[in-house]
């Protein structure tokens, strides 16, 4: 029986990006030998994927869709299960198996992303079936939602007057945590990277692969590293692009993200001001004030989204944040903002998370996967927050929260008046939730695996290059670093050099020397979240 959320808005999957989370299993963490010592997972490992043609707007006829079934709770595999949505492009020649892609987030739909950006990966079909998936709680895989809880917390912490009574803020945080779980159902308590990595091993077996070949972007690098720690003898050719931190607390991650997105926004507004069609005019400084005013206005008085649900200032912040990951998206962002300002039309902004297309579905689907119209507006931020909190062991006490709330809010607002409050939510909304796992911070290090390629981009606004260096040092000799001296989030789609070196490794096993580099290029693109 599919464990689906109990209640949720029936609205098209759409924009926003925030952060929050839940608990992991209490049954202990999996290791390479867990299948021998733990509960019997044979019924999951022995399943075969039934592939069929996908349906959806602008979906390639070559894209196939399927699903794989996993336990809701790996400590109780005979209880409820989840169905995870998959999509693939078949190998064009002799196939050596599959390469699995994760586009980041956490909370991004791999099925939708593969449908919209599949052309970037067609060279890999020279040797592989190229496969991606919607992780548990994401897209069509039992999507989670928090409803209005995220915006409620932003409003509760966005000024001195609102925070005059910290105990009232804490109450609202606890209420928000309860609301997220109520709306999302049982999947919320079984999200997190440790579970997702175990899901990937079920996928590997169902795909018929002896080892996992993998390309992960941004958060997908965290997922790949955790998989390597859990299943070291199953690591095939693994590439981690836009390397995430394994050690920094959420508060420091959020500050880094707010600063990076603010810099990217200012660069966009400078570019926009040179165009007579820029909806904010030709003065970049005035443009920054107008963006702040637009966010505040929409938070106070949301407009209807394309499907009738309220579109708030925080939805706008999330959509803009997604678009800023790549200069290639700036013209589209400019037009989408003009649509909103001039006509109150949010559809262009909503498309930044949906990829501008309907989520592909299987033909003759048996109904176990969630329907597209059942995917909530806030699925991306709700999933992002659920996973980040599940991965983070820090749970400050009520006293610590009340003492640090004011200074922390000021730090985030100084980092970015627009993205700071939004990023602060991912820290605050972990309060009142079960403590996350310490496995990632404590045990994902000194790995004895096949060598893995780590790509760091010097001008990455979301994952600072120092995270690549720090993660490589933690993983040990298995990590080989490629230094991309370019701009933008991740390197595979923005650098021809990175693209070539990654493909050479995945297809032919040819690794660049550790510490080698790719020069800066003007080509821009988007891979991962």
Coordinates of C-alpha atoms in Angstrom, one line a residue:
X1 CA 0.0 0.0 0.0
X2 CA 1.4 3.4 -1.0
X3 CA 1.9 5.7 2.0
X4 CA 0.5 8.9 0.6
X5 CA 0.2 12.3 2.4
X6 CA -3.2 12.6 4.1
X7 CA -4.2 16.0 2.9
X8 CA -2.7 18.4 0.4
X9 CA -3.6 21.2 -2.1
X10 CA -4.5 19.9 -5.5
X11 CA -2.3 22.3 -7.5
X12 CA 0.3 22.0 -10.2
X13 CA 3.9 21.4 -9.0
X14 CA 5.5 24.7 -8.8
X15 CA 8.0 27.3 -7.6
X16 CA 9.6 28.0 -4.2
X17 CA 12.6 26.8 -2.3
X18 CA 13.0 26.8 1.5
X19 CA 14.2 24.3 4.0
X20 CA 12.9 22.0 6.9
X21 CA 13.0 18.4 8.1
X22 CA 12.2 15.3 10.1
X23 CA 13.5 12.2 11.7
X24 CA 15.4 9.2 10.4
X25 CA 14.9 5.6 11.4
X26 CA 15.7 4.6 14.9
X27 CA 16.8 1.2 13.7
X28 CA 20.4 2.0 13.1
X29 CA 22.2 3.1 10.0
X30 CA 22.8 0.8 7.0
X31 CA 26.2 -0.4 6.0
X32 CA 27.5 -2.5 3.1
X33 CA 26.6 -5.6 5.0
X34 CA 23.3 -4.4 6.3
X35 CA 21.4 -6.6 3.9
X36 CA 22.9 -9.7 5.4
X37 CA 22.4 -8.7 9.1
X38 CA 19.2 -6.6 9.0
X39 CA 15.6 -7.1 7.9
X40 CA 15.0 -9.1 4.8
X41 CA 14.8 -6.8 1.8
X42 CA 14.8 -9.5 -0.9
X43 CA 11.3 -8.7 -2.2
X44 CA 12.5 -5.2 -3.0
X45 CA 15.9 -6.3 -4.4
X46 CA 14.3 -8.8 -6.7
X47 CA 11.8 -6.5 -8.4
X48 CA 11.9 -5.6 -12.0
X49 CA 11.0 -2.2 -13.4
X50 CA 8.2 -2.1 -15.9
X51 CA 9.1 0.7 -18.4
X52 CA 6.5 2.4 -20.6
X53 CA 6.3 5.5 -22.8
X54 CA 5.9 8.8 -20.8
X55 CA 3.2 11.3 -21.5
X56 CA 3.4 15.0 -20.9
X57 CA 3.8 18.3 -22.6
X58 CA 7.0 18.6 -24.7
X59 CA 8.3 15.2 -23.5
X60 CA 10.5 13.4 -25.9
X61 CA 9.1 10.3 -27.4
X62 CA 12.3 8.5 -26.4
X63 CA 11.7 9.2 -22.7
X64 CA 10.4 6.2 -20.7
X65 CA 8.8 6.2 -17.3
X66 CA 8.6 3.6 -14.6
X67 CA 8.6 3.1 -10.8
X68 CA 10.4 1.2 -8.1
X69 CA 8.9 0.2 -4.7
X70 CA 10.8 0.7 -1.5
X71 CA 10.0 0.3 2.2
X72 CA 8.6 3.3 4.0
X73 CA 10.6 2.3 7.0
X74 CA 13.7 0.2 6.4
X75 CA 13.5 -1.3 9.9
X76 CA 10.0 -2.6 9.0
X77 CA 10.1 -3.7 5.4
X78 CA 7.0 -5.8 5.7
X79 CA 4.9 -2.8 6.5
X80 CA 4.0 0.2 4.3
X81 CA 5.8 0.9 1.1
X82 CA 6.5 3.8 -1.2
X83 CA 6.5 4.0 -5.0
X84 CA 9.3 6.1 -6.5
X85 CA 8.9 7.6 -10.0
X86 CA 11.7 6.9 -12.5
X87 CA 12.4 8.1 -16.0
X88 CA 15.1 7.0 -18.5
X89 CA 16.6 7.4 -21.9
X90 CA 17.8 4.1 -23.3
X91 CA 21.4 3.6 -24.4
X92 CA 21.7 4.1 -28.2
X93 CA 24.3 1.3 -28.6
X94 CA 25.7 -1.5 -26.4
X95 CA 24.7 -0.7 -22.8
X96 CA 27.0 -1.4 -19.9
X97 CA 24.1 -0.7 -17.5
X98 CA 22.7 2.6 -16.1
X99 CA 24.0 5.9 -14.9
X100 CA 21.7 7.4 -12.2
X101 CA 21.3 11.2 -12.0
X102 CA 20.2 13.4 -9.1
X103 CA 19.7 17.1 -9.9
X104 CA 19.9 18.4 -6.3
X105 CA 17.6 20.6 -4.2
X106 CA 17.1 18.7 -2.1
X107 CA 13.6 18.4 -3.3
X108 CA 14.0 18.7 -7.1
X109 CA 12.1 16.3 -9.3
X110 CA 14.6 14.2 -11.3
X111 CA 11.9 12.9 -13.7
X112 CA 10.9 16.5 -14.6
X113 CA 14.5 17.7 -14.9
X114 CA 15.5 14.8 -17.1
X115 CA 12.5 15.5 -19.4
X116 CA 13.5 19.1 -19.8
X117 CA 17.3 19.0 -19.9
X118 CA 17.8 15.5 -21.3
X119 CA 19.8 16.8 -24.3
X120 CA 22.6 17.7 -21.9
X121 CA 23.1 14.0 -21.2
X122 CA 22.6 12.4 -24.5
X123 CA 26.3 11.7 -25.0
X124 CA 26.1 9.4 -22.0
X125 CA 23.6 7.2 -23.9
X126 CA 26.6 6.0 -25.9
X127 CA 27.2 3.6 -23.1
X128 CA 24.4 3.8 -20.5
X129 CA 20.7 4.0 -19.9
X130 CA 20.4 7.5 -18.4
X131 CA 18.0 7.3 -15.4
X132 CA 16.7 9.8 -12.9
X133 CA 14.0 9.6 -10.2
X134 CA 11.8 11.6 -7.8
X135 CA 13.2 10.9 -4.3
X136 CA 10.8 10.0 -1.5
X137 CA 8.6 12.9 -0.6
X138 CA 9.3 14.7 -4.0
X139 CA 7.3 15.1 -7.2
X140 CA 5.2 12.0 -7.9
X141 CA 6.9 10.0 -5.1
X142 CA 4.4 10.8 -2.2
X143 CA 5.0 14.6 -2.2
X144 CA 5.2 16.3 1.2
X145 CA 3.7 19.8 1.9
X146 CA 3.6 22.3 4.8
X147 CA 0.7 24.4 3.5
X148 CA 0.9 27.9 4.8
X149 CA 3.3 27.0 7.7
X150 CA 6.5 28.3 5.9
X151 CA 5.0 31.7 5.2
X152 CA 3.7 31.8 8.8
X153 CA 7.2 31.4 10.2
X154 CA 8.6 34.1 7.9
X155 CA 6.0 36.5 9.1
X156 CA 6.5 35.5 12.8
X157 CA 10.3 36.3 12.6
X158 CA 10.6 39.2 10.1
X159 CA 10.8 42.1 12.6
X160 CA 11.5 43.2 16.1
X161 CA 7.8 43.6 16.9
X162 CA 7.0 40.1 15.7
X163 CA 9.8 38.7 17.8
X164 CA 9.1 40.7 21.0
X165 CA 7.8 37.4 22.5
X166 CA 10.3 34.6 21.7
X167 CA 8.1 32.1 23.4
X168 CA 5.3 32.9 21.0
X169 CA 7.7 32.4 18.1
X170 CA 8.7 29.0 19.5
X171 CA 5.1 28.0 19.8
X172 CA 4.5 28.9 16.2
X173 CA 7.6 26.8 15.2
X174 CA 6.2 23.8 17.0
X175 CA 2.8 24.4 15.4
X176 CA 4.5 24.6 12.0
X177 CA 6.3 21.3 12.5
X178 CA 3.0 19.6 13.5
X179 CA 1.2 21.1 10.5
X180 CA 3.9 19.8 8.1
X181 CA 3.6 16.3 9.4
X182 CA -0.2 16.4 9.5
X183 CA -0.4 17.5 5.8
X184 CA 2.3 15.2 4.6
X185 CA 1.4 12.0 6.3
X186 CA 3.8 9.2 7.3
X187 CA 6.5 9.8 4.6
X188 CA 7.6 13.0 6.4
X189 CA 9.0 10.9 9.3
X190 CA 11.1 8.8 6.9
X191 CA 12.8 11.4 4.7
X192 CA 16.5 12.2 4.7
X193 CA 19.6 11.3 2.8
X194 CA 20.3 8.1 4.7
X195 CA 16.9 6.7 3.5
X196 CA 17.3 8.1 0.0
X197 CA 20.7 6.4 -0.4
X198 CA 19.2 3.1 0.6
X199 CA 16.5 3.7 -2.0
X200 CA 19.2 4.2 -4.6
X201 CA 20.6 0.8 -3.8
X202 CA 17.2 -0.7 -4.4
X203 CA 17.1 1.1 -7.7
X204 CA 20.6 -0.2 -8.6
X205 CA 19.5 -3.8 -8.0
X206 CA 16.2 -3.3 -9.9
X207 CA 18.1 -1.8 -12.8
X208 CA 20.3 -4.9 -12.8
X209 CA 23.6 -3.1 -12.1
X210 CA 26.3 -4.7 -10.1
X211 CA 27.7 -1.3 -9.1
X212 CA 26.2 2.2 -9.0
X213 CA 27.3 4.6 -11.7
X214 CA 26.1 8.0 -10.6
X215 CA 26.2 11.7 -11.5
X216 CA 24.9 14.0 -8.7
X217 CA 24.6 17.8 -8.7
X218 CA 24.6 20.1 -5.6
X219 CA 22.6 18.2 -2.9
X220 CA 23.0 15.2 -5.1
X221 CA 26.7 15.2 -4.1
X222 CA 25.7 14.7 -0.5
X223 CA 23.5 11.9 -1.5
X224 CA 26.3 10.3 -3.5
X225 CA 28.8 10.6 -0.7
X226 CA 26.3 9.0 1.8
X227 CA 25.7 6.1 -0.6
X228 CA 29.4 5.6 -0.9
X229 CA 29.8 5.4 2.8
X230 CA 26.9 3.0 3.2
X231 CA 27.7 0.7 0.3
X232 CA 31.5 1.2 -0.4
X233 CA 31.8 -2.0 -2.4
X234 CA 29.0 -1.0 -4.7
X235 CA 30.6 2.2 -5.9
X236 CA 31.1 2.3 -9.6
X237 CA 31.9 5.5 -11.6
X238 CA 30.7 8.3 -9.4
X239 CA 30.8 12.1 -10.2
X240 CA 29.9 14.8 -7.6
X241 CA 29.4 18.2 -9.2
X242 CA 28.8 21.4 -7.1
X243 CA 30.0 19.7 -3.9
X244 CA 27.8 20.1 -0.8
X245 CA 29.1 20.4 2.7
X246 CA 29.0 17.3 4.9
X247 CA 29.9 19.1 8.2
X248 CA 28.6 22.7 8.3
X249 CA 25.6 23.4 10.5
X250 CA 22.4 24.6 8.8
X251 CA 22.8 28.1 10.2
X252 CA 26.2 28.6 8.4
X253 CA 24.9 26.9 5.2
X254 CA 22.0 29.3 5.1
X255 CA 24.2 32.3 5.4
X256 CA 26.5 31.1 2.6
X257 CA 23.4 30.5 0.4
X258 CA 21.9 33.9 1.2
X259 CA 25.1 35.7 0.3
X260 CA 25.6 33.8 -2.9
X261 CA 22.0 34.4 -4.0
X262 CA 22.2 38.1 -3.2
X263 CA 25.4 38.5 -5.3
X264 CA 23.7 36.6 -8.1
X265 CA 20.6 38.8 -7.9
X266 CA 22.7 42.0 -8.0
X267 CA 24.5 40.7 -11.1
X268 CA 21.1 39.9 -12.7
X269 CA 19.7 43.4 -11.9
X270 CA 22.8 45.1 -13.3
X271 CA 22.3 43.0 -16.5
X272 CA 18.6 43.7 -16.6
X273 CA 19.1 47.5 -16.2
X274 CA 20.9 47.6 -19.6
X275 CA 17.7 46.4 -21.3
X276 CA 14.9 48.9 -22.0
X277 CA 12.4 46.1 -21.3
X278 CA 13.6 45.5 -17.7
X279 CA 10.5 45.7 -15.6
X280 CA 12.4 47.5 -12.8
X281 CA 13.8 50.3 -15.0
X282 CA 17.4 51.2 -15.8
X283 CA 18.7 52.1 -12.3
X284 CA 20.1 48.9 -10.5
X285 CA 20.0 50.5 -7.1
X286 CA 16.3 51.4 -7.5
X287 CA 15.7 47.9 -8.9
X288 CA 17.0 46.3 -5.6
X289 CA 14.5 48.4 -3.6
X290 CA 11.7 47.5 -6.0
X291 CA 12.4 43.7 -5.6
X292 CA 12.3 44.1 -1.8
X293 CA 9.0 46.0 -2.1
X294 CA 7.5 43.4 -4.4
X295 CA 8.4 40.6 -2.0
X296 CA 6.8 42.4 0.9
X297 CA 3.7 43.3 -1.1
X298 CA 3.1 39.7 -2.2
X299 CA 3.6 38.4 1.4
X300 CA 1.0 40.9 2.6
X301 CA -1.4 40.3 -0.3
X302 CA -0.6 37.2 -2.4
X303 CA -1.9 36.9 -5.9
X304 CA -3.6 33.8 -7.3
X305 CA -1.2 31.4 -9.0
X306 CA -1.9 29.8 -12.4
X307 CA -4.0 27.2 -10.6
X308 CA -5.7 29.5 -8.1
X309 CA -3.5 28.9 -5.0
X310 CA -2.0 32.0 -3.3
X311 CA 1.4 33.1 -4.7
X312 CA 3.3 34.8 -1.9
X313 CA 6.5 36.9 -1.7
X314 CA 8.2 33.8 -0.4
X315 CA 7.1 31.9 -3.5
X316 CA 8.6 34.7 -5.6
X317 CA 11.9 34.5 -3.6
X318 CA 12.1 30.8 -4.2
X319 CA 11.4 31.1 -7.9
X320 CA 13.9 33.8 -8.4
X321 CA 16.5 31.9 -6.4
X322 CA 16.1 28.9 -8.8
X323 CA 16.4 31.1 -11.9
X324 CA 19.6 32.8 -10.6
X325 CA 21.6 29.6 -10.7
X326 CA 22.4 30.2 -14.3
X327 CA 22.9 33.2 -16.5
X328 CA 21.2 31.3 -19.3
X329 CA 17.9 31.7 -17.5
X330 CA 18.1 35.5 -17.0
X331 CA 16.2 36.5 -20.1
X332 CA 13.4 34.1 -19.1
X333 CA 13.4 35.5 -15.6
X334 CA 13.2 39.1 -16.9
X335 CA 10.1 38.2 -18.9
X336 CA 8.5 36.2 -16.0
X337 CA 9.0 39.2 -13.7
X338 CA 7.4 41.5 -16.2
X339 CA 4.4 39.2 -16.5
X340 CA 4.0 39.3 -12.8
X341 CA 4.4 43.1 -12.4
X342 CA 2.4 44.1 -15.4
X343 CA -0.4 41.5 -15.5
X344 CA -0.3 39.7 -12.1
X345 CA 0.6 36.5 -14.1
X346 CA 2.7 34.1 -12.0
X347 CA 2.9 31.3 -14.6
X348 CA 6.3 32.3 -15.9
X349 CA 7.8 32.2 -12.4
X350 CA 6.1 28.9 -11.6
X351 CA 7.8 27.4 -14.5
X352 CA 11.3 27.7 -13.0
X353 CA 10.7 24.8 -10.7
X354 CA 8.5 22.8 -13.0
X355 CA 10.9 23.3 -15.9
X356 CA 8.1 24.8 -17.9
X357 CA 6.4 21.4 -18.7
X358 CA 4.0 19.1 -17.1
X359 CA 5.5 16.4 -15.0
X360 CA 5.8 13.3 -17.3
X361 CA 3.6 10.3 -16.3
X362 CA 3.4 6.7 -17.4
X363 CA 0.9 5.5 -19.8
X364 CA -1.6 3.2 -18.3
X365 CA -0.4 4.2 -14.9
X366 CA -1.9 2.1 -12.2
X367 CA -2.4 5.0 -9.8
X368 CA 0.2 4.2 -7.2
X369 CA 2.3 7.3 -8.0
X370 CA 0.8 10.7 -7.1
X371 CA -1.0 12.5 -9.9
X372 CA 0.5 15.7 -11.2
X373 CA -2.4 17.8 -10.0
X374 CA -1.9 16.4 -6.5
X375 CA 1.6 17.8 -6.2
X376 CA 1.5 20.8 -3.9
X377 CA 2.7 24.2 -4.7
X378 CA 5.2 24.1 -1.8
X379 CA 6.5 20.6 -2.4
X380 CA 10.1 21.7 -3.2
X381 CA 10.6 23.8 -0.1
X382 CA 8.7 21.4 2.1
X383 CA 10.9 18.5 0.9
X384 CA 14.1 20.6 1.1
X385 CA 13.4 21.5 4.7
X386 CA 12.4 17.9 5.6
X387 CA 15.6 16.5 4.2
X388 CA 17.9 19.1 5.5
X389 CA 16.6 18.8 9.1
X390 CA 16.7 15.0 8.9
X391 CA 20.3 15.3 8.0
X392 CA 21.2 17.8 10.7
X393 CA 21.8 16.6 14.3
X394 CA 21.7 20.0 15.9
X395 CA 18.6 20.8 17.9
X396 CA 19.1 23.9 20.1
X397 CA 17.0 24.2 23.3
X398 CA 14.2 26.7 23.7
X399 CA 16.6 28.9 25.7
X400 CA 19.3 28.8 23.0
X401 CA 16.8 29.6 20.3
X402 CA 15.3 32.6 22.2
X403 CA 18.8 33.9 23.0
X404 CA 20.1 33.6 19.4
X405 CA 17.0 34.5 17.4
X406 CA 17.5 38.2 17.2
X407 CA 21.2 38.2 16.3
X408 CA 20.7 35.4 13.9
X409 CA 17.9 37.3 12.1
X410 CA 20.1 40.3 11.8
X411 CA 22.9 38.3 10.3
X412 CA 20.7 36.8 7.7
X413 CA 19.1 40.2 6.8
X414 CA 22.6 41.7 6.5
X415 CA 23.5 38.9 4.1
X416 CA 20.4 39.5 2.0
X417 CA 17.3 41.5 2.8
X418 CA 15.5 39.4 0.2
X419 CA 16.9 35.9 0.6
X420 CA 18.0 36.2 4.3
X421 CA 14.5 35.7 5.9
X422 CA 13.8 32.9 3.5
X423 CA 17.0 31.1 4.2
X424 CA 16.5 31.6 8.0
X425 CA 13.4 29.5 7.8
X426 CA 15.4 26.4 7.0
X427 CA 17.2 26.8 10.3
X428 CA 14.2 27.8 12.4
X429 CA 11.8 25.2 11.1
X430 CA 14.0 22.3 12.4
X431 CA 12.9 23.4 15.9
X432 CA 10.3 21.2 17.4
X433 CA 11.2 18.3 15.1
X434 CA 13.0 15.1 16.1
X435 CA 16.7 15.3 16.1
X436 CA 18.3 14.5 12.7
X437 CA 21.0 11.8 12.2
X438 CA 24.7 12.4 13.1
X439 CA 25.7 9.8 10.6
X440 CA 26.6 12.2 7.8
X441 CA 28.7 14.5 10.0
X442 CA 30.4 11.7 12.0
X443 CA 30.8 8.7 9.6
X444 CA 30.9 9.9 6.0
X445 CA 34.7 10.1 5.8
X446 CA 37.8 8.2 5.1
X447 CA 36.0 6.0 2.5
X448 CA 37.5 2.9 1.0
X449 CA 35.9 3.0 -2.4
X450 CA 36.7 3.2 -6.1
X451 CA 37.9 6.7 -6.9
X452 CA 35.2 9.4 -7.4
X453 CA 35.4 12.7 -9.3
X454 CA 34.5 15.8 -7.4
X455 CA 33.9 19.0 -9.5
X456 CA 34.0 22.4 -7.8
X457 CA 33.2 25.7 -9.5
X458 CA 35.0 28.9 -8.3
X459 CA 32.1 31.2 -8.9
X460 CA 29.4 28.9 -7.7
X461 CA 26.7 31.0 -5.8
X462 CA 25.2 28.0 -4.0
X463 CA 28.0 25.6 -3.1
X464 CA 31.3 27.5 -2.3
X465 CA 34.5 26.0 -3.8
X466 CA 35.9 25.5 -0.3
X467 CA 33.2 22.9 0.3
X468 CA 34.7 20.8 -2.6
X469 CA 38.1 21.0 -0.9
X470 CA 36.8 20.2 2.5
X471 CA 34.6 17.3 1.3
X472 CA 37.5 15.8 -0.7
X473 CA 39.7 15.9 2.4
X474 CA 37.0 14.1 4.4
X475 CA 36.4 11.4 1.9
X476 CA 40.1 10.7 1.6
X477 CA 42.2 9.3 -1.2
X478 CA 39.2 8.1 -3.2
X479 CA 38.3 11.8 -4.0
X480 CA 39.8 13.3 -7.2
X481 CA 39.2 17.1 -7.5
X482 CA 38.5 19.0 -10.8
X483 CA 38.8 22.7 -10.3
X484 CA 36.4 24.6 -12.6
X485 CA 37.5 28.2 -12.8
X486 CA 34.1 29.4 -14.0
X487 CA 30.8 30.9 -12.8
X488 CA 27.4 29.5 -12.1
X489 CA 26.0 26.6 -10.0
X490 CA 27.8 23.4 -11.0
X491 CA 30.0 22.8 -14.0
X492 CA 28.7 20.0 -16.2
X493 CA 26.3 22.1 -18.3
X494 CA 28.2 25.4 -18.1
X495 CA 31.7 24.2 -19.1
X496 CA 32.6 22.2 -22.2
X497 CA 35.8 21.2 -20.5
X498 CA 34.0 19.9 -17.4
X499 CA 31.4 18.2 -19.6
X500 CA 34.1 16.4 -21.6
X501 CA 36.1 15.2 -18.5
X502 CA 33.0 14.0 -16.7
X503 CA 31.8 12.0 -19.8
X504 CA 35.3 10.6 -20.3
X505 CA 35.3 9.2 -16.8
X506 CA 31.7 7.9 -16.8
X507 CA 32.0 6.3 -20.3
X508 CA 35.7 5.2 -20.4
X509 CA 37.0 5.3 -16.8
X510 CA 39.5 8.1 -17.7
X511 CA 40.0 10.3 -14.6
X512 CA 41.8 13.7 -14.8
X513 CA 44.7 14.1 -12.4
X514 CA 43.7 15.2 -8.9
X515 CA 43.8 19.0 -8.7
X516 CA 43.6 19.6 -12.5
X517 CA 41.5 22.4 -13.7
X518 CA 39.1 23.7 -16.4
X519 CA 39.4 27.4 -17.5
X520 CA 36.6 29.9 -17.3
X521 CA 34.1 29.8 -20.2
X522 CA 31.3 32.1 -21.4
X523 CA 29.0 29.1 -22.0
X524 CA 26.3 29.0 -19.3
X525 CA 23.8 26.4 -18.4
X526 CA 22.0 24.7 -15.5
X527 CA 22.4 21.4 -13.8
X528 CA 21.1 20.6 -10.4
X529 CA 19.7 22.6 -7.4

